[in-house]
Amino acid sequence: MMRTRPLKVALLGCGVVGSEVARIMTTHADDLAARIGAPVELAGVAVRRPDKVREGIARELITTDATALVKRGDIDVIVEVIGGIEPARTLITTAFEHGASVVSANKALLAQDGAALHAAAEEHGRDLYYEAAVAGAIPLIRPLRESLAGDKVNRVLGIVNGTTNFILDKMDSTGAGYQEALDEATALGYAEADPTADVEGFDAAAKAAILAGIAFHTRVRLDDVYREGMTEVTAADFASAKEMGCTIKLLAICERAADGQSVTARVHPAMIPLTHPLASVRGAYNAVFVESDASGQLMFYGPGAGGSPTASAVLGDLVAVCRNRLSGATGPGESAYAALTVSPMGEVVTRYHISLDVADKPGVLAQVATVFAEHGVSIDTVRQQGKDGEASLVVVTHRASDAALNGTVEALRKLDTVRGVASIMRVEGE
């Protein structure tokens, strides 16, 4: 039997995502009520610019006083889509204190202060849901913390930023340079006027921290994630990748060590074989590959950003939180019981593709091979091309630690016959 008294929902932020959440709440009100077991009512919307026309939202619901809105005491669920650290953090904790559960899309805040927010939610017996924080419409957080709760996840490997995937896909398919592909992404609305958060990997790193924490039942903060952007990726790198039967993606990689005692989280460009499922992810789409003991390999794919996809994830959380509210229960909170060590990047083991500019004369290859051997890095393949006294030497290694590779490169730079290190890229997905 449906309850007639509505559950009250307040929105913090009414931009691209917030306005779409409000629209769906209005146009799908009957369906949402049937799924929840009670109607939901938009009871307030906090914004910075109250004079802006917001179609479908009554003006009396608009306020610039977000603090007063979360302190009302009659709000059941706060939907936070303003982003950033403050005032979002204070508003969310204040909402818990005044009896509201929270649905958030704030990846930066959750990556930095997720543990404290979960603790505040638990203290006040409220929910904190954030499916929309990682991969837009793609169901990922709920499968990791609920569907796979009985499994052991060993690796999460994914494309979690649509802007960077669009740029790299254009470079791969058309031969465009980085700046040309970025300009097209900006013109089409895939890239912000300031794309730094995307192209330098900050956005993906925040998502990696959240995913690693859930997958490995361990607190992983943004500062624990190694981050490397993709602004230095060149057309020459793609040419080398194609010669290896690979393409290049900006990946978020969260791994459990072989001994099970530690985990790593990192974001960087990497070559992946064309046979890997992630290689075929085109345009601004996202995809995440999960490897676990019992389930084996799972892939989640779909639109990872945009108003409608992100709003879809927010509404999914809203339905779940409202159901919990009606039943007097709360959903899964933080699971950090494993408390595994988060290892530094230097301990990560993977393959590497190194391109060197060297003198074209006898003995150079032997010198380079000796340096690799002295640092314990085994060579898989070598390719050399040269003319007019200069040569390009491409070395692909077997698996080696990041620390060992860095030591190798530092020693290579000291050789008189090595003119420079043109590029270094990790090889993943094998």
Tab-separated table of C-alpha atoms in Angstrom:
chain	number	residue	atom	x	y	z
A	1	MET	CA	0.000	0.000	0.000
A	2	MET	CA	1.399	3.395	-0.981
A	3	ARG	CA	1.989	6.038	1.650
A	4	THR	CA	0.247	9.290	0.775
A	5	ARG	CA	2.516	11.696	2.656
A	6	PRO	CA	5.372	12.619	0.289
A	7	LEU	CA	9.055	12.258	0.989
A	8	LYS	CA	10.664	15.671	0.716
A	9	VAL	CA	13.754	16.147	-1.435
A	10	ALA	CA	15.992	19.238	-1.595
A	11	LEU	CA	18.466	19.979	-4.376
A	12	LEU	CA	21.807	21.655	-3.744
A	13	GLY	CA	22.734	22.955	-7.181
A	14	CYS	CA	20.619	23.305	-10.285
A	15	GLY	CA	23.050	23.262	-13.172
A	16	VAL	CA	23.151	20.725	-15.985
A	17	VAL	CA	22.709	17.742	-13.662
A	18	GLY	CA	20.520	19.349	-11.000
A	19	SER	CA	18.034	20.746	-13.493
A	20	GLU	CA	17.741	17.329	-15.156
A	21	VAL	CA	17.137	15.678	-11.767
A	22	ALA	CA	14.341	18.174	-11.095
A	23	ARG	CA	12.836	17.581	-14.540
A	24	ILE	CA	12.774	13.797	-14.143
A	25	MET	CA	11.322	14.070	-10.638
A	26	THR	CA	8.462	16.095	-12.126
A	27	THR	CA	7.802	14.266	-15.378
A	28	HIS	CA	8.215	10.769	-13.895
A	29	ALA	CA	6.558	11.528	-10.554
A	30	ASP	CA	3.992	8.731	-10.778
A	31	ASP	CA	6.534	6.098	-11.764
A	32	LEU	CA	8.933	7.167	-9.027
A	33	ALA	CA	6.133	7.047	-6.452
A	34	ALA	CA	5.165	3.537	-7.557
A	35	ARG	CA	8.766	2.319	-7.347
A	36	ILE	CA	9.432	3.923	-3.987
A	37	GLY	CA	6.085	3.303	-2.295
A	38	ALA	CA	5.443	6.988	-1.626
A	39	PRO	CA	5.388	10.190	-3.654
A	40	VAL	CA	8.475	12.399	-3.687
A	41	GLU	CA	8.212	16.162	-3.503
A	42	LEU	CA	10.817	18.718	-4.550
A	43	ALA	CA	10.832	20.896	-1.444
A	44	GLY	CA	13.661	23.344	-2.183
A	45	VAL	CA	16.458	24.174	-4.578
A	46	ALA	CA	19.611	26.020	-3.487
A	47	VAL	CA	21.333	28.032	-6.217
A	48	ARG	CA	23.884	30.837	-6.588
A	49	ARG	CA	21.932	32.826	-9.198
A	50	PRO	CA	18.293	33.039	-8.160
A	51	ASP	CA	17.228	35.254	-11.072
A	52	LYS	CA	18.043	32.663	-13.720
A	53	VAL	CA	14.930	31.163	-15.319
A	54	ARG	CA	14.627	27.456	-14.467
A	55	GLU	CA	11.899	25.845	-16.493
A	56	GLY	CA	9.619	23.538	-14.522
A	57	ILE	CA	10.794	24.702	-11.079
A	58	ALA	CA	8.481	26.974	-9.096
A	59	ARG	CA	10.208	30.211	-8.116
A	60	GLU	CA	9.138	29.828	-4.488
A	61	LEU	CA	11.343	26.729	-4.244
A	62	ILE	CA	14.485	28.668	-5.190
A	63	THR	CA	16.788	29.886	-2.433
A	64	THR	CA	20.351	31.114	-2.121
A	65	ASP	CA	20.559	29.975	1.514
A	66	ALA	CA	21.687	26.379	1.193
A	67	THR	CA	22.497	26.165	4.908
A	68	ALA	CA	18.959	27.085	5.906
A	69	LEU	CA	17.609	24.536	3.451
A	70	VAL	CA	19.582	21.621	4.889
A	71	LYS	CA	18.714	22.710	8.432
A	72	ARG	CA	14.960	22.700	7.866
A	73	GLY	CA	14.448	19.378	9.609
A	74	ASP	CA	11.578	18.235	7.393
A	75	ILE	CA	13.792	17.242	4.442
A	76	ASP	CA	14.160	13.486	3.921
A	77	VAL	CA	16.856	13.480	1.238
A	78	ILE	CA	19.393	16.064	0.134
A	79	VAL	CA	20.713	15.740	-3.427
A	80	GLU	CA	24.122	17.460	-3.645
A	81	VAL	CA	25.285	18.316	-7.161
A	82	ILE	CA	27.223	21.540	-6.550
A	83	GLY	CA	30.655	19.863	-6.551
A	84	GLY	CA	33.894	21.010	-4.954
A	85	ILE	CA	35.016	20.617	-1.361
A	86	GLU	CA	33.370	23.540	0.409
A	87	PRO	CA	30.608	24.386	1.067
A	88	ALA	CA	29.535	20.897	-0.052
A	89	ARG	CA	31.292	19.126	2.835
A	90	THR	CA	29.726	21.329	5.507
A	91	LEU	CA	26.303	21.180	3.883
A	92	ILE	CA	26.364	17.374	3.717
A	93	THR	CA	27.398	16.934	7.354
A	94	THR	CA	24.811	19.522	8.411
A	95	ALA	CA	22.160	17.587	6.479
A	96	PHE	CA	23.009	14.428	8.427
A	97	GLU	CA	22.812	16.339	11.700
A	98	HIS	CA	19.313	17.551	10.805
A	99	GLY	CA	17.948	14.166	9.839
A	100	ALA	CA	18.398	13.978	6.053
A	101	SER	CA	20.088	11.280	4.004
A	102	VAL	CA	22.326	12.404	1.138
A	103	VAL	CA	22.745	11.514	-2.525
A	104	SER	CA	25.887	13.081	-4.010
A	105	ALA	CA	27.728	13.227	-7.317
A	106	ASN	CA	30.778	14.886	-5.747
A	107	LYS	CA	33.788	12.742	-6.669
A	108	ALA	CA	36.411	15.229	-5.458
A	109	LEU	CA	34.893	15.469	-1.975
A	110	LEU	CA	34.304	11.731	-1.647
A	111	ALA	CA	37.857	10.947	-2.761
A	112	GLN	CA	39.270	13.379	-0.216
A	113	ASP	CA	36.923	13.007	2.762
A	114	GLY	CA	34.824	9.923	2.103
A	115	ALA	CA	35.735	8.288	5.417
A	116	ALA	CA	34.638	11.321	7.458
A	117	LEU	CA	31.394	11.637	5.499
A	118	HIS	CA	30.587	7.966	5.976
A	119	ALA	CA	31.306	8.310	9.692
A	120	ALA	CA	28.931	11.277	9.941
A	121	ALA	CA	26.209	9.368	8.084
A	122	GLU	CA	26.613	6.368	10.378
A	123	GLU	CA	26.606	8.534	13.504
A	124	HIS	CA	23.209	9.968	12.580
A	125	GLY	CA	21.765	6.789	11.083
A	126	ARG	CA	21.482	8.166	7.565
A	127	ASP	CA	22.424	7.065	4.051
A	128	LEU	CA	25.215	8.376	1.851
A	129	TYR	CA	24.866	7.231	-1.761
A	130	TYR	CA	27.050	8.391	-4.686
A	131	GLU	CA	26.653	6.221	-7.780
A	132	ALA	CA	26.838	9.328	-9.993
A	133	ALA	CA	30.293	10.272	-8.679
A	134	VAL	CA	32.256	7.776	-10.763
A	135	ALA	CA	30.869	6.831	-14.171
A	136	GLY	CA	27.697	8.728	-14.966
A	137	ALA	CA	24.845	6.398	-15.863
A	138	ILE	CA	26.994	3.241	-15.625
A	139	PRO	CA	25.968	1.150	-12.587
A	140	LEU	CA	29.320	0.519	-10.959
A	141	ILE	CA	29.441	1.466	-7.288
A	142	ARG	CA	26.354	-0.556	-6.357
A	143	PRO	CA	27.613	-3.710	-8.143
A	144	LEU	CA	30.979	-3.371	-6.417
A	145	ARG	CA	29.653	-2.850	-2.909
A	146	GLU	CA	26.517	-5.028	-3.148
A	147	SER	CA	26.471	-7.489	-6.071
A	148	LEU	CA	30.161	-8.406	-5.599
A	149	ALA	CA	30.121	-8.134	-1.802
A	150	GLY	CA	30.672	-11.891	-1.519
A	151	ASP	CA	33.502	-11.974	-4.050
A	152	LYS	CA	37.141	-10.937	-3.932
A	153	VAL	CA	37.937	-8.174	-6.417
A	154	ASN	CA	41.535	-8.205	-7.597
A	155	ARG	CA	41.631	-5.509	-10.241
A	156	VAL	CA	39.591	-2.605	-11.553
A	157	LEU	CA	40.801	-1.236	-14.890
A	158	GLY	CA	38.852	1.467	-16.628
A	159	ILE	CA	38.271	4.484	-18.824
A	160	VAL	CA	36.473	6.829	-16.455
A	161	ASN	CA	36.775	10.183	-18.219
A	162	GLY	CA	34.895	10.803	-21.461
A	163	THR	CA	36.811	13.935	-22.450
A	164	THR	CA	40.189	12.228	-22.507
A	165	ASN	CA	38.821	9.171	-24.261
A	166	PHE	CA	37.317	11.366	-26.982
A	167	ILE	CA	40.650	13.146	-27.503
A	168	LEU	CA	42.728	9.962	-27.589
A	169	ASP	CA	40.198	8.244	-29.846
A	170	LYS	CA	40.435	11.154	-32.322
A	171	MET	CA	44.230	11.019	-32.255
A	172	ASP	CA	44.092	7.281	-32.909
A	173	SER	CA	41.455	7.262	-35.656
A	174	THR	CA	42.423	10.415	-37.564
A	175	GLY	CA	46.118	10.922	-36.823
A	176	ALA	CA	45.388	14.303	-35.257
A	177	GLY	CA	47.775	15.863	-32.774
A	178	TYR	CA	46.807	16.443	-29.142
A	179	GLN	CA	45.925	20.140	-29.520
A	180	GLU	CA	43.846	19.556	-32.648
A	181	ALA	CA	41.855	16.793	-30.948
A	182	LEU	CA	41.394	18.924	-27.823
A	183	ASP	CA	40.095	21.827	-29.920
A	184	GLU	CA	37.500	19.543	-31.499
A	185	ALA	CA	36.463	18.189	-28.085
A	186	THR	CA	36.021	21.764	-26.848
A	187	ALA	CA	33.985	22.795	-29.899
A	188	LEU	CA	31.656	19.820	-29.411
A	189	GLY	CA	31.210	20.526	-25.701
A	190	TYR	CA	33.105	17.449	-24.479
A	191	ALA	CA	35.907	19.518	-22.952
A	192	GLU	CA	35.612	22.442	-20.542
A	193	ALA	CA	37.123	25.827	-21.348
A	194	ASP	CA	39.798	24.841	-18.820
A	195	PRO	CA	40.302	21.099	-19.427
A	196	THR	CA	43.035	20.664	-16.806
A	197	ALA	CA	41.023	18.462	-14.434
A	198	ASP	CA	40.342	16.036	-17.264
A	199	VAL	CA	43.518	15.977	-19.355
A	200	GLU	CA	45.879	16.015	-16.368
A	201	GLY	CA	44.060	13.088	-14.772
A	202	PHE	CA	42.666	14.794	-11.644
A	203	ASP	CA	39.092	13.770	-12.429
A	204	ALA	CA	40.043	10.151	-13.093
A	205	ALA	CA	42.259	10.029	-9.989
A	206	ALA	CA	39.350	11.004	-7.732
A	207	LYS	CA	37.248	8.255	-9.283
A	208	ALA	CA	40.095	5.749	-8.888
A	209	ALA	CA	40.311	6.534	-5.163
A	210	ILE	CA	36.582	5.865	-4.732
A	211	LEU	CA	36.675	2.650	-6.759
A	212	ALA	CA	39.751	1.288	-4.978
A	213	GLY	CA	38.249	1.971	-1.562
A	214	ILE	CA	35.064	0.080	-2.391
A	215	ALA	CA	36.701	-2.763	-4.327
A	216	PHE	CA	39.352	-3.551	-1.725
A	217	HIS	CA	37.517	-2.584	1.506
A	218	THR	CA	40.355	-0.204	2.274
A	219	ARG	CA	40.499	3.562	2.725
A	220	VAL	CA	42.128	5.044	-0.349
A	221	ARG	CA	42.360	8.815	-0.529
A	222	LEU	CA	43.047	11.027	-3.509
A	223	ASP	CA	46.608	11.602	-2.274
A	224	ASP	CA	47.219	7.840	-2.492
A	225	VAL	CA	46.557	7.770	-6.233
A	226	TYR	CA	49.455	8.177	-8.660
A	227	ARG	CA	48.421	10.590	-11.391
A	228	GLU	CA	49.885	11.307	-14.810
A	229	GLY	CA	48.085	13.306	-17.496
A	230	MET	CA	47.906	12.653	-21.229
A	231	THR	CA	49.003	16.015	-22.652
A	232	GLU	CA	52.377	14.593	-23.730
A	233	VAL	CA	50.902	11.774	-25.812
A	234	THR	CA	51.858	12.288	-29.469
A	235	ALA	CA	50.929	10.973	-32.898
A	236	ALA	CA	54.280	9.150	-32.844
A	237	ASP	CA	53.176	7.296	-29.702
A	238	PHE	CA	50.055	6.119	-31.513
A	239	ALA	CA	52.167	5.007	-34.472
A	240	SER	CA	54.320	2.939	-32.114
A	241	ALA	CA	51.237	1.525	-30.432
A	242	LYS	CA	49.791	0.432	-33.773
A	243	GLU	CA	53.023	-1.355	-34.639
A	244	MET	CA	52.531	-3.357	-31.429
A	245	GLY	CA	48.858	-4.061	-32.151
A	246	CYS	CA	47.808	-1.612	-29.448
A	247	THR	CA	46.040	1.674	-28.893
A	248	ILE	CA	46.432	4.273	-26.126
A	249	LYS	CA	43.911	5.063	-23.375
A	250	LEU	CA	44.014	7.113	-20.179
A	251	LEU	CA	43.350	4.407	-17.607
A	252	ALA	CA	42.390	4.299	-13.960
A	253	ILE	CA	43.942	1.130	-12.532
A	254	CYS	CA	43.283	-0.233	-9.037
A	255	GLU	CA	45.057	-3.488	-8.177
A	256	ARG	CA	45.475	-5.887	-5.296
A	257	ALA	CA	49.069	-7.108	-4.912
A	258	ALA	CA	49.799	-10.773	-5.616
A	259	ASP	CA	50.353	-11.451	-1.903
A	260	GLY	CA	47.000	-9.833	-1.074
A	261	GLN	CA	48.542	-7.530	1.533
A	262	SER	CA	48.558	-4.231	-0.345
A	263	VAL	CA	46.828	-2.315	-3.129
A	264	THR	CA	47.759	0.375	-5.621
A	265	ALA	CA	45.720	3.007	-7.432
A	266	ARG	CA	46.986	4.948	-10.417
A	267	VAL	CA	45.924	7.005	-13.435
A	268	HIS	CA	48.098	7.375	-16.540
A	269	PRO	CA	48.139	6.857	-20.312
A	270	ALA	CA	48.861	3.286	-21.331
A	271	MET	CA	49.073	1.123	-24.404
A	272	ILE	CA	46.505	-1.682	-24.409
A	273	PRO	CA	46.177	-4.494	-26.976
A	274	LEU	CA	43.481	-4.055	-29.602
A	275	THR	CA	42.133	-7.415	-28.449
A	276	HIS	CA	41.277	-6.029	-25.001
A	277	PRO	CA	37.612	-4.965	-24.560
A	278	LEU	CA	38.643	-1.469	-23.444
A	279	ALA	CA	40.434	-0.843	-26.746
A	280	SER	CA	37.108	-0.654	-28.586
A	281	VAL	CA	35.611	2.028	-26.312
A	282	ARG	CA	35.205	5.012	-28.613
A	283	GLY	CA	34.324	8.685	-28.340
A	284	ALA	CA	33.279	10.088	-24.974
A	285	TYR	CA	32.142	6.751	-23.568
A	286	ASN	CA	33.390	5.169	-20.348
A	287	ALA	CA	34.024	1.523	-19.552
A	288	VAL	CA	35.323	-0.293	-16.485
A	289	PHE	CA	36.760	-3.810	-16.462
A	290	VAL	CA	36.516	-5.688	-13.145
A	291	GLU	CA	38.425	-8.883	-12.367
A	292	SER	CA	37.437	-10.995	-9.350
A	293	ASP	CA	37.980	-14.510	-8.025
A	294	ALA	CA	34.504	-15.950	-8.445
A	295	SER	CA	32.923	-13.759	-11.123
A	296	GLY	CA	35.968	-13.660	-13.358
A	297	GLN	CA	35.977	-10.733	-15.771
A	298	LEU	CA	33.112	-8.223	-15.913
A	299	MET	CA	32.801	-5.099	-18.045
A	300	PHE	CA	30.572	-2.079	-17.419
A	301	TYR	CA	30.072	0.260	-20.369
A	302	GLY	CA	28.071	3.381	-21.165
A	303	PRO	CA	27.924	7.193	-21.201
A	304	GLY	CA	30.040	8.455	-18.333
A	305	ALA	CA	29.018	12.109	-18.192
A	306	GLY	CA	26.361	14.598	-19.217
A	307	GLY	CA	23.188	15.857	-17.620
A	308	SER	CA	20.830	12.986	-18.422
A	309	PRO	CA	23.221	10.049	-17.752
A	310	THR	CA	24.418	11.544	-14.454
A	311	ALA	CA	20.861	12.411	-13.428
A	312	SER	CA	19.885	8.794	-14.122
A	313	ALA	CA	22.435	7.615	-11.561
A	314	VAL	CA	21.305	10.267	-9.068
A	315	LEU	CA	17.663	9.197	-9.429
A	316	GLY	CA	18.619	5.545	-8.971
A	317	ASP	CA	20.249	6.452	-5.669
A	318	LEU	CA	17.288	8.629	-4.725
A	319	VAL	CA	14.881	5.721	-5.182
A	320	ALA	CA	17.090	3.440	-3.071
A	321	VAL	CA	17.515	6.005	-0.288
A	322	CYS	CA	13.781	6.788	-0.222
A	323	ARG	CA	12.965	3.091	0.052
A	324	ASN	CA	15.363	2.813	2.969
A	325	ARG	CA	13.733	5.839	4.542
A	326	LEU	CA	10.283	4.233	4.363
A	327	SER	CA	11.487	0.957	5.848
A	328	GLY	CA	13.490	2.644	8.615
A	329	ALA	CA	16.724	1.069	7.393
A	330	THR	CA	19.977	2.288	5.888
A	331	GLY	CA	21.961	0.847	3.012
A	332	PRO	CA	25.621	-0.198	2.941
A	333	GLY	CA	28.028	2.258	4.509
A	334	GLU	CA	31.783	2.368	4.341
A	335	SER	CA	33.547	-0.994	4.281
A	336	ALA	CA	37.190	-0.496	5.229
A	337	TYR	CA	37.728	-3.558	7.410
A	338	ALA	CA	40.584	-4.931	5.259
A	339	ALA	CA	42.747	-1.857	5.925
A	340	LEU	CA	45.302	-2.945	3.335
A	341	THR	CA	48.479	-0.960	2.778
A	342	VAL	CA	48.344	1.429	-0.181
A	343	SER	CA	51.686	0.960	-1.925
A	344	PRO	CA	53.533	3.754	-3.769
A	345	MET	CA	53.887	3.836	-7.528
A	346	GLY	CA	57.487	2.674	-7.336
A	347	GLU	CA	56.298	-0.818	-6.372
A	348	VAL	CA	53.884	-1.168	-9.293
A	349	VAL	CA	54.957	-3.882	-11.740
A	350	THR	CA	53.995	-3.660	-15.407
A	351	ARG	CA	55.459	-3.645	-18.926
A	352	TYR	CA	56.991	-0.552	-20.542
A	353	HIS	CA	57.444	0.876	-24.022
A	354	ILE	CA	60.492	3.187	-24.182
A	355	SER	CA	61.486	5.179	-27.249
A	356	LEU	CA	65.078	6.466	-27.317
A	357	ASP	CA	66.881	8.822	-29.697
A	358	VAL	CA	70.378	7.407	-30.073
A	359	ALA	CA	73.503	7.738	-32.177
A	360	ASP	CA	73.455	5.454	-35.214
A	361	LYS	CA	76.702	3.604	-34.711
A	362	PRO	CA	77.919	0.150	-33.671
A	363	GLY	CA	77.683	-0.815	-29.995
A	364	VAL	CA	74.769	1.420	-29.049
A	365	LEU	CA	72.285	-1.436	-28.678
A	366	ALA	CA	74.753	-3.370	-26.524
A	367	GLN	CA	75.237	-0.339	-24.242
A	368	VAL	CA	71.498	0.136	-23.847
A	369	ALA	CA	70.900	-3.554	-23.199
A	370	THR	CA	73.600	-3.538	-20.537
A	371	VAL	CA	71.917	-0.680	-18.672
A	372	PHE	CA	68.601	-2.540	-18.659
A	373	ALA	CA	70.320	-5.691	-17.385
A	374	GLU	CA	72.171	-3.818	-14.625
A	375	HIS	CA	68.837	-2.544	-13.273
A	376	GLY	CA	67.118	-5.913	-13.433
A	377	VAL	CA	64.753	-4.971	-16.267
A	378	SER	CA	64.317	-7.737	-18.829
A	379	ILE	CA	63.862	-6.739	-22.480
A	380	ASP	CA	61.088	-8.357	-24.516
A	381	THR	CA	61.628	-6.754	-27.941
A	382	VAL	CA	63.870	-4.115	-29.536
A	383	ARG	CA	63.329	-2.222	-32.774
A	384	GLN	CA	65.912	0.148	-34.280
A	385	GLN	CA	65.676	2.507	-37.240
A	386	GLY	CA	68.332	4.977	-38.278
A	387	LYS	CA	69.833	7.203	-40.920
A	388	ASP	CA	72.240	10.136	-41.231
A	389	GLY	CA	73.957	9.300	-37.953
A	390	GLU	CA	70.799	9.340	-35.820
A	391	ALA	CA	68.531	6.460	-34.851
A	392	SER	CA	65.368	5.626	-32.989
A	393	LEU	CA	65.514	2.703	-30.601
A	394	VAL	CA	62.239	1.286	-29.249
A	395	VAL	CA	62.457	-1.106	-26.315
A	396	VAL	CA	59.522	-3.079	-24.905
A	397	THR	CA	60.231	-4.677	-21.537
A	398	HIS	CA	58.900	-7.645	-19.684
A	399	ARG	CA	57.186	-6.798	-16.399
A	400	ALA	CA	59.279	-4.607	-14.112
A	401	SER	CA	58.719	-2.300	-11.168
A	402	ASP	CA	58.274	1.398	-11.733
A	403	ALA	CA	61.263	2.087	-9.484
A	404	ALA	CA	63.507	-0.228	-11.524
A	405	LEU	CA	62.366	1.356	-14.778
A	406	ASN	CA	62.990	4.870	-13.459
A	407	GLY	CA	66.503	3.871	-12.423
A	408	THR	CA	67.095	2.425	-15.873
A	409	VAL	CA	65.951	5.573	-17.639
A	410	GLU	CA	68.075	7.773	-15.400
A	411	ALA	CA	71.141	5.679	-16.289
A	412	LEU	CA	70.284	5.718	-19.997
A	413	ARG	CA	70.222	9.515	-19.985
A	414	LYS	CA	73.858	9.492	-18.864
A	415	LEU	CA	75.056	7.530	-21.892
A	416	ASP	CA	76.818	9.654	-24.494
A	417	THR	CA	75.170	7.642	-27.241
A	418	VAL	CA	71.638	8.357	-25.988
A	419	ARG	CA	70.492	11.747	-27.319
A	420	GLY	CA	67.223	11.717	-25.418
A	421	VAL	CA	64.250	9.733	-24.161
A	422	ALA	CA	61.452	10.461	-26.616
A	423	SER	CA	58.684	8.734	-24.670
A	424	ILE	CA	57.924	6.230	-21.920
A	425	MET	CA	54.576	4.500	-21.766
A	426	ARG	CA	53.210	1.629	-19.750
A	427	VAL	CA	51.686	-1.391	-21.453
A	428	GLU	CA	48.581	-2.724	-19.669
A	429	GLY	CA	45.745	-5.152	-20.208
A	430	GLU	CA	47.720	-8.288	-20.887
